[in-house]
Amino acid sequence: MSEHHENPLLRASMTWTIAGILLGAGIGALVGLWAGNPGAGAGIGAAVGAVVGFIAGMRRGRR
């Protein structure tokens, strides 16, 4: 590991981004399965989840 100072705001936002990707992909796959295309649903859900998770992590990390 390199000797660098980790930014807690960045760490919080990355944790929330990963959680958003996983949750969004799961929900998107279920919706896509209902609509007939689970792959597209998972992809769109993961993209939306990443954005929402990143924003949530930035907001929560500032508190």
CSV table of N, CA and C in Angstrom, one decimal:
chain,number,residue,atom,x,y,z
A,1,MET,N,0.8,-1.2,0.0
A,1,MET,CA,0.0,0.0,0.0
A,1,MET,C,0.9,1.2,0.0
A,2,SER,N,0.4,2.2,-0.7
A,2,SER,CA,1.1,3.5,-0.7
A,2,SER,C,0.8,4.3,0.5
A,3,GLU,N,1.7,5.2,0.9
A,3,GLU,CA,1.5,6.1,2.0
A,3,GLU,C,0.7,7.3,1.6
A,4,HIS,N,-0.6,7.3,1.5
A,4,HIS,CA,-1.3,8.4,1.1
A,4,HIS,C,-2.5,8.6,2.2
A,5,HIS,N,-2.9,9.8,2.2
A,5,HIS,CA,-4.0,10.2,3.2
A,5,HIS,C,-5.3,10.0,2.4
A,6,GLU,N,-6.1,9.1,3.0
A,6,GLU,CA,-7.4,8.8,2.3
A,6,GLU,C,-8.4,9.8,2.7
A,7,ASN,N,-9.2,10.2,1.7
A,7,ASN,CA,-10.3,11.2,1.8
A,7,ASN,C,-11.5,10.5,2.3
A,8,PRO,N,-12.0,10.8,3.5
A,8,PRO,CA,-13.2,10.1,4.0
A,8,PRO,C,-14.5,10.3,3.1
A,9,LEU,N,-14.5,11.5,2.5
A,9,LEU,CA,-15.7,11.8,1.7
A,9,LEU,C,-15.7,10.9,0.4
A,10,LEU,N,-14.5,10.7,-0.1
A,10,LEU,CA,-14.4,9.9,-1.3
A,10,LEU,C,-14.7,8.4,-1.0
A,11,ARG,N,-14.2,8.0,0.2
A,11,ARG,CA,-14.5,6.6,0.6
A,11,ARG,C,-16.0,6.4,0.8
A,12,ALA,N,-16.7,7.4,1.5
A,12,ALA,CA,-18.1,7.2,1.7
A,12,ALA,C,-18.8,7.2,0.4
A,13,SER,N,-18.5,8.1,-0.6
A,13,SER,CA,-19.2,8.1,-1.8
A,13,SER,C,-18.9,6.8,-2.6
A,14,MET,N,-17.7,6.3,-2.6
A,14,MET,CA,-17.5,5.0,-3.3
A,14,MET,C,-18.2,3.9,-2.7
A,15,THR,N,-18.3,3.8,-1.4
A,15,THR,CA,-19.1,2.8,-0.8
A,15,THR,C,-20.6,2.8,-1.2
A,16,TRP,N,-21.1,4.0,-1.1
A,16,TRP,CA,-22.5,4.2,-1.5
A,16,TRP,C,-22.7,4.0,-3.0
A,17,THR,N,-21.7,4.3,-3.9
A,17,THR,CA,-21.8,4.0,-5.3
A,17,THR,C,-21.9,2.5,-5.6
A,18,ILE,N,-21.0,1.8,-4.9
A,18,ILE,CA,-21.0,0.3,-5.1
A,18,ILE,C,-22.3,-0.3,-4.6
A,19,ALA,N,-22.8,0.2,-3.5
A,19,ALA,CA,-24.1,-0.3,-3.0
A,19,ALA,C,-25.2,0.0,-4.0
A,20,GLY,N,-25.2,1.3,-4.5
A,20,GLY,CA,-26.2,1.7,-5.5
A,20,GLY,C,-26.2,0.8,-6.8
A,21,ILE,N,-24.9,0.5,-7.2
A,21,ILE,CA,-24.8,-0.3,-8.4
A,21,ILE,C,-25.4,-1.7,-8.2
A,22,LEU,N,-25.1,-2.3,-7.1
A,22,LEU,CA,-25.6,-3.7,-6.8
A,22,LEU,C,-27.1,-3.7,-6.6
A,23,LEU,N,-27.6,-2.7,-5.8
A,23,LEU,CA,-29.1,-2.6,-5.6
A,23,LEU,C,-29.8,-2.3,-6.9
A,24,GLY,N,-29.3,-1.3,-7.6
A,24,GLY,CA,-29.9,-0.9,-8.9
A,24,GLY,C,-29.9,-2.0,-9.9
A,25,ALA,N,-28.8,-2.8,-10.0
A,25,ALA,CA,-28.8,-3.9,-10.9
A,25,ALA,C,-29.8,-5.0,-10.5
A,26,GLY,N,-29.9,-5.3,-9.2
A,26,GLY,CA,-30.9,-6.3,-8.8
A,26,GLY,C,-32.3,-5.9,-9.1
A,27,ILE,N,-32.7,-4.6,-8.7
A,27,ILE,CA,-34.0,-4.1,-9.0
A,27,ILE,C,-34.3,-4.0,-10.5
A,28,GLY,N,-33.3,-3.5,-11.2
A,28,GLY,CA,-33.5,-3.4,-12.7
A,28,GLY,C,-33.6,-4.8,-13.3
A,29,ALA,N,-32.9,-5.8,-12.8
A,29,ALA,CA,-33.1,-7.1,-13.4
A,29,ALA,C,-34.5,-7.7,-13.2
A,30,LEU,N,-35.0,-7.4,-12.0
A,30,LEU,CA,-36.4,-7.9,-11.7
A,30,LEU,C,-37.4,-7.2,-12.5
A,31,VAL,N,-37.2,-5.9,-12.7
A,31,VAL,CA,-38.2,-5.1,-13.5
A,31,VAL,C,-38.0,-5.6,-15.0
A,32,GLY,N,-36.7,-5.7,-15.4
A,32,GLY,CA,-36.5,-6.2,-16.8
A,32,GLY,C,-37.0,-7.6,-17.0
A,33,LEU,N,-37.0,-8.5,-16.0
A,33,LEU,CA,-37.5,-9.8,-16.2
A,33,LEU,C,-39.0,-9.7,-16.4
A,34,TRP,N,-39.7,-8.8,-15.6
A,34,TRP,CA,-41.1,-8.6,-15.8
A,34,TRP,C,-41.4,-8.0,-17.2
A,35,ALA,N,-40.5,-7.2,-17.7
A,35,ALA,CA,-40.8,-6.5,-19.0
A,35,ALA,C,-40.2,-7.4,-20.2
A,36,GLY,N,-39.5,-8.4,-19.9
A,36,GLY,CA,-39.0,-9.3,-20.9
A,36,GLY,C,-37.5,-9.2,-21.3
A,37,ASN,N,-36.8,-8.3,-20.7
A,37,ASN,CA,-35.4,-8.1,-21.0
A,37,ASN,C,-34.6,-7.8,-19.7
A,38,PRO,N,-34.2,-8.9,-19.0
A,38,PRO,CA,-33.5,-8.6,-17.7
A,38,PRO,C,-32.1,-8.0,-17.8
A,39,GLY,N,-31.4,-8.3,-18.9
A,39,GLY,CA,-30.1,-7.8,-19.1
A,39,GLY,C,-30.1,-6.2,-19.3
A,40,ALA,N,-31.1,-5.8,-20.1
A,40,ALA,CA,-31.2,-4.3,-20.2
A,40,ALA,C,-31.6,-3.6,-18.9
A,41,GLY,N,-32.5,-4.3,-18.2
A,41,GLY,CA,-33.0,-3.7,-17.0
A,41,GLY,C,-31.9,-3.7,-16.0
A,42,ALA,N,-31.0,-4.7,-15.9
A,42,ALA,CA,-29.9,-4.7,-15.0
A,42,ALA,C,-28.9,-3.6,-15.3
A,43,GLY,N,-28.6,-3.4,-16.6
A,43,GLY,CA,-27.7,-2.4,-17.0
A,43,GLY,C,-28.2,-1.0,-16.7
A,44,ILE,N,-29.4,-0.7,-17.0
A,44,ILE,CA,-30.0,0.6,-16.8
A,44,ILE,C,-30.1,0.8,-15.3
A,45,GLY,N,-30.5,-0.2,-14.5
A,45,GLY,CA,-30.6,-0.1,-13.1
A,45,GLY,C,-29.2,0.2,-12.4
A,46,ALA,N,-28.2,-0.5,-12.9
A,46,ALA,CA,-26.9,-0.3,-12.4
A,46,ALA,C,-26.4,1.1,-12.6
A,47,ALA,N,-26.7,1.6,-13.8
A,47,ALA,CA,-26.2,3.0,-14.2
A,47,ALA,C,-27.0,4.0,-13.3
A,48,VAL,N,-28.3,3.9,-13.1
A,48,VAL,CA,-29.0,4.8,-12.3
A,48,VAL,C,-28.6,4.6,-10.8
A,49,GLY,N,-28.4,3.4,-10.4
A,49,GLY,CA,-27.9,3.2,-9.0
A,49,GLY,C,-26.6,3.8,-8.7
A,50,ALA,N,-25.7,3.7,-9.7
A,50,ALA,CA,-24.4,4.3,-9.5
A,50,ALA,C,-24.5,5.8,-9.3
A,51,VAL,N,-25.3,6.5,-10.1
A,51,VAL,CA,-25.5,8.0,-9.9
A,51,VAL,C,-26.1,8.3,-8.6
A,52,VAL,N,-27.2,7.6,-8.3
A,52,VAL,CA,-27.9,7.9,-7.0
A,52,VAL,C,-27.0,7.5,-5.8
A,53,GLY,N,-26.3,6.4,-5.9
A,53,GLY,CA,-25.4,6.1,-4.8
A,53,GLY,C,-24.3,7.1,-4.6
A,54,PHE,N,-23.7,7.6,-5.7
A,54,PHE,CA,-22.7,8.5,-5.6
A,54,PHE,C,-23.2,9.8,-4.9
A,55,ILE,N,-24.3,10.3,-5.4
A,55,ILE,CA,-24.9,11.5,-4.8
A,55,ILE,C,-25.2,11.3,-3.3
A,56,ALA,N,-25.8,10.2,-3.0
A,56,ALA,CA,-26.1,9.9,-1.6
A,56,ALA,C,-24.8,9.8,-0.8
A,57,GLY,N,-23.8,9.2,-1.3
A,57,GLY,CA,-22.5,9.1,-0.5
A,57,GLY,C,-21.9,10.5,-0.3
A,58,MET,N,-22.0,11.4,-1.3
A,58,MET,CA,-21.4,12.7,-1.2
A,58,MET,C,-22.2,13.5,-0.1
A,59,ARG,N,-23.5,13.3,-0.1
A,59,ARG,CA,-24.4,14.1,0.8
A,59,ARG,C,-24.1,13.5,2.2
A,60,ARG,N,-24.1,12.2,2.4
A,60,ARG,CA,-23.9,11.6,3.7
A,60,ARG,C,-22.5,11.9,4.3
A,61,GLY,N,-21.5,11.9,3.4
A,61,GLY,CA,-20.2,12.1,3.8
A,61,GLY,C,-19.8,13.5,4.3
A,62,ARG,N,-20.6,14.4,3.9
A,62,ARG,CA,-20.4,15.8,4.4
A,62,ARG,C,-20.9,16.1,5.8
A,63,ARG,N,-21.8,15.2,6.3
A,63,ARG,CA,-22.3,15.4,7.6
A,63,ARG,C,-21.3,15.0,8.7
